[in-house]
Structure formats: C-alpha cells, structure tokens
Amino acid sequence: MDEQVDPSSLGIDTGKPSVARMYDYYLDGKDNYQVDRDAVDRIAQAMPEIRQLARENRAFLRRAVRYMARQGIRQFIDIGSGLPTAGNTHEVAQQIAPDARVVYVDNDPIVLVHGRALLARDDNTTVATADMREPTSVLQHPNTTKLIDFSKPVGVLLIAMVHFLTEEERPSVMGALRDALPSGSHITFTHVTRDGQSAAAVDQIESVYATTPTPIYFRERAQIARFFDGYELVDPGLVTIDAWHPDPADPAPEATRWLYGGVGRKP
C-alpha cells in the first residue's frame, strides 16, 4: 500500500497485524504494511508453504462457487471476503450466471475502501462492513438486504474464517446463519487443522495470530465437522481441500494438508 496515504484517515490500524492484510501478503498483494509482513514471516517459519496454501485456498473458493452456481444458487454472501484479488466470488459466479448477486462482508476498513472502488460499476455486487461474530449485523445490513432475497436459496462463504471462532461462539454464530437461510441454501468454509501437524508449528502460528485482533484456533477434523451441523454435506464431504472436486487447472496441491473444506446444503 502507498505509505504516503495516512492510514488512520481511513480508520486503518497499522499498530497490529490485520488478518485481511496478512492474507493479501500471502497472495503477493500490495495492500499491507510492515507489521503484516513481519507477522507472515513468523508464520512462514512454522509453515513454509503458506503462500501456496493461500493460492490453493482461493482455488477451493472458485470450485465451491462454481458448484453452487451450477446448483442454481444466484445470490451469495462472502463473509470475511478480504481484499479483492484474482478470481473474486462475483467474477466466478457471474461466469456461470451473469445475474448472480454477491455481498462481500468484512470488518476491516481497508476492505471496504478497495471493495467499493472495485464494485462501483456492478449493480449486482456490494460490500458490507460487519463482523461474522455478530451474524445479525451481517444478515440485516442494508447492503445485504438490498441484494439478498432470503426467501430464495443463498450461498454463504466463510473461506478461512470459521477457525477464528471460539468453541463458545460456534453454536450461536453458525446457528444464526443456518436459521436465516431457506431450504436449498449452501454453505462452504475452510478451516485449519492440527491433524498431522507438529504441536510446535501449530503453537507458533497460533501465537502470531494472537497478536492480531483475530486469534486463530486449529482443530481436529471431528471438531471442524460440527460447523456443518444442520446441513447435508455434499460429496466427498469434509476433506483436505485438494480432494474436494479437484480441477486440473488449479495449482498443484502441495500444502493442502493444513486445511479441511467442504460444502453443505440446508435440507
């Protein structure tokens, strides 16, 4: 990001790393600060493949959105969308359904600034500033209700997001989202796992995220599966992201053992 712009004038806190800006740096973006780059460098010590993992996570998002669009989903809520990058949700969905509507949701002010600029000419997309921990603020945001008709199926994305929820927050947050969605809606997410990882690496990554406003929680597969309570899992279920509807055009899987992902349908 242009360091000559006063970030405080945009409501941006550069004193702590930001999850959205760190993810931008994972993807070799330019909308980040030294504090974010330093945090990512510490994570890379424990997870050297972090940038490849971020690219594979984006590839999973594209496959999940294409799947939902092919099931007839024409409206999407992308919660924790992060900074705009290649293959945004609306671009993927509108390749299949040009009339698809997308609401991007994030609580980082830099996302709002860049998102508004990107989407200014697209009436079927918008950005809402809200926090997934307050699902009512997401679902009832004026920008959400302007585009999303909750009497029809909705596709909800929480890509690399639910691992920021505590066990205490999970039932209320996921339950509120599920209860608001009509039958036929779909939800998709990816979640970091401690399965097969060294305890030292997991501890180091969690300690870095603890310095951000958004601590991260690694979980085992059985714990992650509970986030799909109330949904029917689409085949092949909850799997490492390379195994979910693989596409030869996507990056060769190298780092996906760190992430589980899946898609659920509300009956």
CSV table of C-alpha atoms in Angstrom, one decimal:
chain,number,residue,atom,x,y,z
A,1,MET,CA,0.0,0.0,0.0
A,2,ASP,CA,1.1,3.6,-0.7
A,3,GLU,CA,2.8,4.5,2.6
A,4,GLN,CA,2.2,8.3,1.8
A,5,VAL,CA,-1.5,7.8,2.5
A,6,ASP,CA,-2.4,8.4,6.1
A,7,PRO,CA,-3.9,5.0,7.1
A,8,SER,CA,-5.5,6.5,10.2
A,9,SER,CA,-7.6,8.7,8.0
A,10,LEU,CA,-9.2,5.6,6.6
A,11,GLY,CA,-9.7,4.0,10.0
A,12,ILE,CA,-6.8,1.6,9.5
A,13,ASP,CA,-4.8,0.4,12.5
A,14,THR,CA,-1.2,-0.3,11.5
A,15,GLY,CA,-0.1,-1.0,15.1
A,16,LYS,CA,-1.2,-4.6,14.9
A,17,PRO,CA,-1.2,-7.1,12.0
A,18,SER,CA,-4.6,-7.5,10.2
A,19,VAL,CA,-5.8,-10.9,9.0
A,20,ALA,CA,-7.1,-9.4,5.8
A,21,ARG,CA,-3.8,-7.6,5.1
A,22,MET,CA,-1.8,-10.7,6.0
A,23,TYR,CA,-3.8,-12.7,3.6
A,24,ASP,CA,-3.2,-10.1,0.9
A,25,TYR,CA,0.6,-10.5,1.5
A,26,TYR,CA,0.2,-14.3,1.3
A,27,LEU,CA,-1.1,-13.7,-2.2
A,28,ASP,CA,1.7,-11.3,-3.0
A,29,GLY,CA,-0.6,-8.3,-2.9
A,30,LYS,CA,0.4,-4.7,-2.1
A,31,ASP,CA,-2.3,-3.7,0.4
A,32,ASN,CA,-0.3,-4.5,3.5
A,33,TYR,CA,2.1,-2.9,6.0
A,34,GLN,CA,5.4,-3.9,7.6
A,35,VAL,CA,3.6,-5.1,10.7
A,36,ASP,CA,1.6,-7.6,8.5
A,37,ARG,CA,4.7,-8.7,6.6
A,38,ASP,CA,6.6,-9.3,9.8
A,39,ALA,CA,3.7,-11.5,11.1
A,40,VAL,CA,3.6,-13.5,7.9
A,41,ASP,CA,7.4,-14.1,8.0
A,42,ARG,CA,7.0,-15.5,11.5
A,43,ILE,CA,4.2,-17.8,10.3
A,44,ALA,CA,6.3,-18.9,7.3
A,45,GLN,CA,8.9,-20.2,9.8
A,46,ALA,CA,6.4,-22.8,11.0
A,47,MET,CA,4.5,-23.2,7.7
A,48,PRO,CA,6.9,-22.5,4.8
A,49,GLU,CA,4.2,-23.4,2.3
A,50,ILE,CA,1.9,-20.6,3.5
A,51,ARG,CA,1.7,-18.8,0.2
A,52,GLN,CA,1.0,-21.9,-1.8
A,53,LEU,CA,-1.7,-22.8,0.8
A,54,ALA,CA,-3.3,-19.4,0.3
A,55,ARG,CA,-3.4,-19.9,-3.5
A,56,GLU,CA,-4.9,-23.4,-3.1
A,57,ASN,CA,-7.5,-21.9,-0.7
A,58,ARG,CA,-8.5,-19.4,-3.3
A,59,ALA,CA,-8.8,-22.3,-5.8
A,60,PHE,CA,-11.1,-24.1,-3.5
A,61,LEU,CA,-13.3,-21.0,-3.2
A,62,ARG,CA,-13.6,-20.9,-7.0
A,63,ARG,CA,-14.6,-24.5,-7.2
A,64,ALA,CA,-17.1,-24.2,-4.4
A,65,VAL,CA,-18.7,-21.1,-6.0
A,66,ARG,CA,-18.9,-22.8,-9.4
A,67,TYR,CA,-20.5,-25.8,-7.8
A,68,MET,CA,-23.2,-23.7,-6.0
A,69,ALA,CA,-23.9,-21.6,-9.1
A,70,ARG,CA,-24.4,-24.9,-11.1
A,71,GLN,CA,-26.9,-26.0,-8.4
A,72,GLY,CA,-29.0,-22.9,-9.2
A,73,ILE,CA,-27.7,-20.5,-6.5
A,74,ARG,CA,-27.9,-16.9,-7.7
A,75,GLN,CA,-27.1,-15.0,-4.6
A,76,PHE,CA,-24.1,-15.2,-2.4
A,77,ILE,CA,-22.8,-13.7,0.9
A,78,ASP,CA,-19.0,-13.9,1.1
A,79,ILE,CA,-18.2,-13.4,4.8
A,80,GLY,CA,-14.6,-12.4,5.6
A,81,SER,CA,-14.0,-11.8,1.9
A,82,GLY,CA,-10.7,-10.0,2.4
A,83,LEU,CA,-9.1,-7.7,-0.1
A,84,PRO,CA,-10.1,-8.1,-3.8
A,85,THR,CA,-7.8,-10.4,-5.7
A,86,ALA,CA,-7.9,-12.6,-8.8
A,87,GLY,CA,-11.0,-14.8,-9.1
A,88,ASN,CA,-13.3,-12.9,-6.8
A,89,THR,CA,-16.6,-14.6,-5.9
A,90,HIS,CA,-18.7,-12.4,-8.2
A,91,GLU,CA,-16.4,-13.0,-11.1
A,92,VAL,CA,-16.6,-16.8,-10.7
A,93,ALA,CA,-20.4,-16.8,-10.1
A,94,GLN,CA,-21.2,-14.5,-13.0
A,95,GLN,CA,-19.2,-16.6,-15.4
A,96,ILE,CA,-21.9,-19.2,-14.9
A,97,ALA,CA,-24.9,-17.0,-14.0
A,98,PRO,CA,-24.4,-13.4,-15.2
A,99,ASP,CA,-27.2,-12.2,-13.0
A,100,ALA,CA,-25.6,-13.6,-9.8
A,101,ARG,CA,-25.6,-11.2,-6.9
A,102,VAL,CA,-22.8,-11.1,-4.3
A,103,VAL,CA,-22.5,-9.3,-1.0
A,104,TYR,CA,-18.9,-9.1,0.3
A,105,VAL,CA,-18.7,-8.8,4.1
A,106,ASP,CA,-15.6,-7.8,6.1
A,107,ASN,CA,-14.8,-5.8,9.2
A,108,ASP,CA,-11.5,-4.4,8.0
A,109,PRO,CA,-11.8,-0.8,6.8
A,110,ILE,CA,-9.2,-1.3,4.1
A,111,VAL,CA,-11.5,-4.0,2.5
A,112,LEU,CA,-14.4,-1.5,2.4
A,113,VAL,CA,-12.2,1.1,0.7
A,114,HIS,CA,-10.9,-1.2,-2.0
A,115,GLY,CA,-14.1,-3.1,-2.4
A,116,ARG,CA,-16.2,0.0,-3.1
A,117,ALA,CA,-13.7,1.0,-5.8
A,118,LEU,CA,-13.8,-2.4,-7.4
A,119,LEU,CA,-17.5,-2.8,-7.4
A,120,ALA,CA,-18.6,0.7,-8.2
A,121,ARG,CA,-19.8,-0.2,-11.7
A,122,ASP,CA,-21.5,-3.5,-10.8
A,123,ASP,CA,-25.1,-3.2,-9.5
A,124,ASN,CA,-25.2,-6.9,-8.6
A,125,THR,CA,-22.3,-6.6,-6.1
A,126,THR,CA,-21.8,-4.6,-2.9
A,127,VAL,CA,-19.7,-4.5,0.2
A,128,ALA,CA,-21.0,-4.5,3.8
A,129,THR,CA,-18.9,-3.7,6.9
A,130,ALA,CA,-19.9,-6.2,9.5
A,131,ASP,CA,-18.4,-8.9,11.8
A,132,MET,CA,-19.3,-12.6,11.5
A,133,ARG,CA,-19.4,-12.8,15.3
A,134,GLU,CA,-22.5,-10.6,15.0
A,135,PRO,CA,-24.5,-12.5,12.4
A,136,THR,CA,-27.5,-10.2,12.7
A,137,SER,CA,-25.3,-7.3,11.6
A,138,VAL,CA,-24.3,-9.4,8.5
A,139,LEU,CA,-27.8,-10.6,7.6
A,140,GLN,CA,-29.6,-7.3,8.3
A,141,HIS,CA,-27.1,-4.9,6.9
A,142,PRO,CA,-28.8,-2.6,4.4
A,143,ASN,CA,-26.4,-3.6,1.7
A,144,THR,CA,-27.2,-7.3,2.4
A,145,THR,CA,-30.9,-6.9,2.3
A,146,LYS,CA,-30.7,-4.7,-0.8
A,147,LEU,CA,-29.3,-7.6,-2.9
A,148,ILE,CA,-30.2,-10.8,-1.0
A,149,ASP,CA,-33.8,-12.3,-1.0
A,150,PHE,CA,-33.9,-14.6,2.0
A,151,SER,CA,-37.0,-16.4,0.6
A,152,LYS,CA,-34.7,-18.0,-2.1
A,153,PRO,CA,-31.6,-20.1,-1.6
A,154,VAL,CA,-28.4,-18.4,-0.7
A,155,GLY,CA,-24.8,-19.5,-0.9
A,156,VAL,CA,-22.7,-18.4,2.1
A,157,LEU,CA,-19.0,-18.5,2.1
A,158,LEU,CA,-16.7,-18.5,5.2
A,159,ILE,CA,-13.4,-19.3,3.5
A,160,ALA,CA,-10.6,-19.4,6.0
A,161,MET,CA,-12.9,-17.8,8.6
A,162,VAL,CA,-14.6,-20.2,11.0
A,163,HIS,CA,-11.2,-21.1,12.6
A,164,PHE,CA,-11.4,-17.6,14.1
A,165,LEU,CA,-14.5,-18.6,16.1
A,166,THR,CA,-14.1,-19.9,19.6
A,167,GLU,CA,-16.0,-23.1,20.6
A,168,GLU,CA,-18.4,-20.9,22.6
A,169,GLU,CA,-19.1,-18.7,19.6
A,170,ARG,CA,-19.6,-21.6,17.1
A,171,PRO,CA,-23.2,-22.6,18.0
A,172,SER,CA,-24.7,-19.1,18.1
A,173,VAL,CA,-22.9,-17.8,15.0
A,174,MET,CA,-23.4,-20.8,12.8
A,175,GLY,CA,-26.9,-21.4,14.2
A,176,ALA,CA,-28.0,-17.8,13.4
A,177,LEU,CA,-26.7,-18.1,9.8
A,178,ARG,CA,-28.3,-21.5,9.4
A,179,ASP,CA,-31.7,-20.4,10.7
A,180,ALA,CA,-31.7,-17.4,8.4
A,181,LEU,CA,-31.2,-19.5,5.3
A,182,PRO,CA,-34.1,-21.1,3.4
A,183,SER,CA,-34.1,-24.7,2.3
A,184,GLY,CA,-31.7,-25.3,-0.6
A,185,SER,CA,-29.2,-22.9,0.6
A,186,HIS,CA,-25.5,-23.9,0.7
A,187,ILE,CA,-22.6,-23.0,3.0
A,188,THR,CA,-18.9,-23.5,2.4
A,189,PHE,CA,-15.9,-23.0,4.5
A,190,THR,CA,-12.2,-23.9,5.0
A,191,HIS,CA,-10.6,-24.4,8.4
A,192,VAL,CA,-7.0,-25.0,9.5
A,193,THR,CA,-6.3,-28.4,11.2
A,194,ARG,CA,-3.9,-29.7,13.7
A,195,ASP,CA,-4.3,-33.2,12.2
A,196,GLY,CA,-0.8,-34.5,11.3
A,197,GLN,CA,0.9,-31.2,12.2
A,198,SER,CA,3.7,-30.7,14.8
A,199,ALA,CA,2.5,-29.2,18.0
A,200,ALA,CA,5.4,-26.7,17.9
A,201,ALA,CA,4.3,-25.4,14.4
A,202,VAL,CA,0.7,-25.1,15.5
A,203,ASP,CA,1.7,-23.2,18.7
A,204,GLN,CA,3.9,-20.8,16.8
A,205,ILE,CA,1.2,-19.9,14.2
A,206,GLU,CA,-1.5,-19.5,16.9
A,207,SER,CA,0.9,-17.2,18.9
A,208,VAL,CA,1.4,-15.0,15.8
A,209,TYR,CA,-2.4,-14.7,15.3
A,210,ALA,CA,-2.8,-13.9,19.0
A,211,THR,CA,-1.1,-10.6,18.3
A,212,THR,CA,-3.9,-9.7,15.8
A,213,PRO,CA,-7.4,-8.7,16.8
A,214,THR,CA,-8.4,-12.2,15.5
A,215,PRO,CA,-6.8,-15.2,17.2
A,216,ILE,CA,-6.9,-18.5,15.2
A,217,TYR,CA,-7.8,-21.9,16.5
A,218,PHE,CA,-6.5,-25.1,15.0
A,219,ARG,CA,-8.9,-28.1,15.3
A,220,GLU,CA,-9.2,-31.8,14.5
A,221,ARG,CA,-11.5,-32.9,11.8
A,222,ALA,CA,-14.2,-34.1,14.1
A,223,GLN,CA,-14.3,-30.7,15.8
A,224,ILE,CA,-14.4,-28.9,12.4
A,225,ALA,CA,-17.3,-31.1,11.2
A,226,ARG,CA,-19.6,-29.6,13.9
A,227,PHE,CA,-19.6,-26.3,12.0
A,228,PHE,CA,-21.7,-28.2,9.4
A,229,ASP,CA,-24.4,-29.1,12.0
A,230,GLY,CA,-27.8,-28.8,10.3
A,231,TYR,CA,-26.5,-29.3,6.8
A,232,GLU,CA,-26.2,-32.2,4.4
A,233,LEU,CA,-22.6,-32.5,3.3
A,234,VAL,CA,-22.1,-32.6,-0.5
A,235,ASP,CA,-19.8,-35.4,-1.7
A,236,PRO,CA,-17.0,-36.0,-0.9
A,237,GLY,CA,-17.7,-34.4,2.4
A,238,LEU,CA,-15.3,-32.7,4.7
A,239,VAL,CA,-11.8,-33.4,3.2
A,240,THR,CA,-8.5,-31.7,2.6
A,241,ILE,CA,-9.2,-29.0,0.1
A,242,ASP,CA,-7.2,-30.7,-2.7
A,243,ALA,CA,-9.6,-33.6,-2.6
A,244,TRP,CA,-12.8,-31.5,-3.0
A,245,HIS,CA,-13.8,-31.6,-6.7
A,246,PRO,CA,-10.2,-31.2,-7.9
A,247,ASP,CA,-9.7,-29.2,-11.1
A,248,PRO,CA,-6.6,-29.8,-13.2
A,249,ALA,CA,-6.4,-26.1,-13.9
A,250,ASP,CA,-5.9,-25.3,-10.2
A,251,PRO,CA,-2.4,-25.1,-8.6
A,252,ALA,CA,-0.8,-28.4,-8.0
A,253,PRO,CA,-1.6,-29.4,-4.4
A,254,GLU,CA,1.3,-29.1,-2.1
A,255,ALA,CA,0.1,-27.5,1.1
A,256,THR,CA,-3.5,-28.6,1.5
A,257,ARG,CA,-2.9,-30.9,4.4
A,258,TRP,CA,-3.3,-27.8,6.6
A,259,LEU,CA,-6.9,-27.1,5.5
A,260,TYR,CA,-10.1,-29.0,5.5
A,261,GLY,CA,-13.0,-27.8,3.4
A,262,GLY,CA,-16.5,-28.7,2.3
A,263,VAL,CA,-19.9,-27.6,1.1
A,264,GLY,CA,-23.1,-28.3,3.0
A,265,ARG,CA,-26.7,-28.0,1.8
A,266,LYS,CA,-29.6,-27.0,4.0
A,267,PRO,CA,-32.4,-29.5,3.6
